Amino acid sequence: DVKVTQSSRYLVKRTGEKVFLECVQDMDHENMFWYRQDPGLGLRLIYFSYDVKMKEKGDIPEGYSVSREKKERFSLILESASTNQTSMYLCASSASPGYYNEQFFGPGTRLTVL
Amino acid sequence: GENVEQHPSTLSVQEGDSAVIKCTYSDSASNYFPWYKQELGKRPQLIIDIRSNVGEKKDQRIAVTLNKTAKHFSLHITETQPEDSAVYFCAAFHSGSARQLTFGSGTQLTVLP
């Protein structure tokens, strides 16, 4: 059974804190993605990775960074959290080549920045 | 980059009626169009997809149509049931250097009993 897990379902942080969101997949997928979901804006791509130690910017990378040291793990980092980063964060993975393959999503992390 | 517009943002139908959700895309190089369904509190899941060399695809009560000339694609759900209530997202893949899916803003479908 396909499985993408995220480290937390709910997270509350304070402005200026460094925040780590972790995603793990057990399907040996090459591709991993981080999205942000906001009402009325759909799913917006923050960063993605097609291989270990590789990363590419999506549509809204500002204020975020990522790390992929192992194939199964993709971390999203908020260097200095701000209130406008309060959102639902979804991780996804897909098999190579990625573009014609289904993306499998994690359950999401609802982050609140106070 | 690619831009995907999705309409309507909310849609209410009576159980048994049909529902249609429409999307337009801007990049003529886009060639893969998936639809995802997200039930309340759950993760998005793929329900159907279509490639640019196909005009229509059906899977039981759901179908997707694609008009490449107009850069327009639609999701059709027939004989709607309460379990069809969810948020539906369309997406377009563009095979240029970005190689990413761009999602529409979502449609909240409510099927009234």
Short mmCIF file of C-alpha atoms in Angstrom, two decimals, chain B:
data_model
loop_
_atom_site.label_atom_id
_atom_site.label_comp_id
_atom_site.label_asym_id
_atom_site.label_seq_id
_atom_site.Cartn_x
_atom_site.Cartn_y
_atom_site.Cartn_z
CA GLY B 1 4.78 29.75 -16.74
CA GLU B 2 1.57 27.77 -16.91
CA ASN B 3 -1.68 29.22 -15.56
CA VAL B 4 -4.73 27.06 -14.87
CA GLU B 5 -8.12 28.60 -14.21
CA GLN B 6 -10.92 26.49 -12.73
CA HIS B 7 -14.67 27.21 -12.56
CA PRO B 8 -16.92 27.23 -10.68
CA SER B 9 -15.39 27.59 -7.23
CA THR B 10 -18.50 26.05 -5.63
CA LEU B 11 -21.13 23.79 -7.15
CA SER B 12 -24.25 22.30 -5.57
CA VAL B 13 -26.28 19.61 -7.33
CA GLN B 14 -29.13 17.33 -6.39
CA GLU B 15 -28.30 13.68 -5.95
CA GLY B 16 -28.62 11.91 -9.27
CA ASP B 17 -27.94 15.02 -11.35
CA SER B 18 -24.77 15.65 -13.34
CA ALA B 19 -21.91 17.96 -12.38
CA VAL B 20 -19.45 19.67 -14.71
CA ILE B 21 -16.24 21.42 -13.70
CA LYS B 22 -14.25 23.38 -16.27
CA CYS B 23 -10.59 24.33 -16.53
CA THR B 24 -8.56 26.35 -18.99
CA TYR B 25 -4.80 26.38 -19.35
CA SER B 26 -2.42 28.85 -20.92
CA ASP B 27 0.62 26.85 -22.09
CA SER B 28 0.03 25.09 -25.38
CA ALA B 29 2.95 22.77 -24.53
CA SER B 30 0.97 21.20 -21.66
CA ASN B 31 0.20 17.60 -22.50
CA TYR B 32 -1.09 15.84 -19.39
CA PHE B 33 -4.18 16.78 -17.40
CA PRO B 34 -5.03 14.96 -14.15
CA TRP B 35 -7.95 15.51 -11.82
CA TYR B 36 -7.63 15.07 -8.06
CA LYS B 37 -10.40 14.67 -5.48
CA GLN B 38 -9.94 15.79 -1.88
CA GLU B 39 -12.55 14.73 0.64
CA LEU B 40 -12.91 16.76 3.81
CA GLY B 41 -9.89 16.27 6.06
CA LYS B 42 -8.21 13.86 3.66
CA ARG B 43 -5.38 13.98 1.16
CA PRO B 44 -5.92 14.65 -2.57
CA GLN B 45 -6.20 11.50 -4.69
CA LEU B 46 -6.06 11.06 -8.44
CA ILE B 47 -9.42 10.10 -9.93
CA ILE B 48 -8.84 10.38 -13.67
CA ASP B 49 -6.33 11.81 -16.11
CA ILE B 50 -6.04 12.48 -19.82
CA ARG B 51 -3.15 13.00 -22.22
CA SER B 52 -3.14 15.49 -25.05
CA ASN B 53 -3.42 12.85 -27.76
CA VAL B 54 -6.87 11.83 -26.47
CA GLY B 55 -10.09 13.85 -26.65
CA GLU B 56 -12.15 12.03 -24.05
CA LYS B 57 -11.72 9.42 -21.34
CA LYS B 58 -14.34 7.69 -19.20
CA ASP B 59 -14.23 5.68 -15.99
CA GLN B 60 -17.66 4.57 -14.81
CA ARG B 61 -19.52 7.73 -13.75
CA ILE B 62 -16.70 10.17 -14.40
CA ALA B 63 -15.36 11.43 -17.70
CA VAL B 64 -12.90 14.05 -18.82
CA THR B 65 -12.90 15.90 -22.13
CA LEU B 66 -10.06 17.88 -23.67
CA ASN B 67 -10.16 20.56 -26.34
CA LYS B 68 -6.54 21.33 -27.25
CA THR B 69 -7.46 24.08 -29.68
CA ALA B 70 -9.37 26.00 -27.03
CA LYS B 71 -6.96 24.90 -24.25
CA HIS B 72 -9.90 23.74 -22.23
CA PHE B 73 -10.69 20.53 -20.32
CA SER B 74 -13.64 19.47 -18.21
CA LEU B 75 -14.65 16.89 -15.61
CA HIS B 76 -18.10 15.36 -15.91
CA ILE B 77 -19.71 13.38 -13.09
CA THR B 78 -23.00 11.66 -13.86
CA GLU B 79 -25.57 10.25 -11.43
CA THR B 80 -23.97 12.11 -8.55
CA GLN B 81 -24.00 10.56 -5.09
CA PRO B 82 -23.38 12.08 -1.64
CA GLU B 83 -19.92 10.50 -1.56
CA ASP B 84 -18.99 12.62 -4.58
CA SER B 85 -19.05 15.68 -2.28
CA ALA B 86 -15.45 16.92 -2.13
CA VAL B 87 -13.05 19.50 -3.50
CA TYR B 88 -11.92 18.72 -7.04
CA PHE B 89 -8.67 20.06 -8.50
CA CYS B 90 -7.70 20.08 -12.13
CA ALA B 91 -4.04 20.31 -13.12
CA ALA B 92 -1.89 20.68 -16.20
CA PHE B 93 1.60 19.38 -16.80
CA HIS B 94 3.89 21.36 -19.06
CA SER B 95 6.89 19.50 -20.37
CA GLY B 96 9.20 22.47 -20.63
CA SER B 97 12.11 23.12 -18.33
CA ALA B 98 9.90 23.43 -15.26
CA ARG B 99 8.42 19.92 -15.57
CA GLN B 100 5.80 20.48 -12.93
CA LEU B 101 2.08 20.21 -12.39
CA THR B 102 0.15 23.45 -12.08
CA PHE B 103 -3.14 23.09 -10.19
CA GLY B 104 -6.38 24.98 -10.54
CA SER B 105 -7.92 26.73 -7.55
CA GLY B 106 -10.37 23.93 -6.77
CA THR B 107 -14.14 23.37 -6.90
CA GLN B 108 -16.15 22.50 -3.81
CA LEU B 109 -18.85 20.09 -5.02
CA THR B 110 -21.79 19.45 -2.73
CA VAL B 111 -24.29 16.74 -3.61
CA LEU B 112 -27.59 17.39 -1.87
CA PRO B 113 -29.65 14.32 -0.84
#
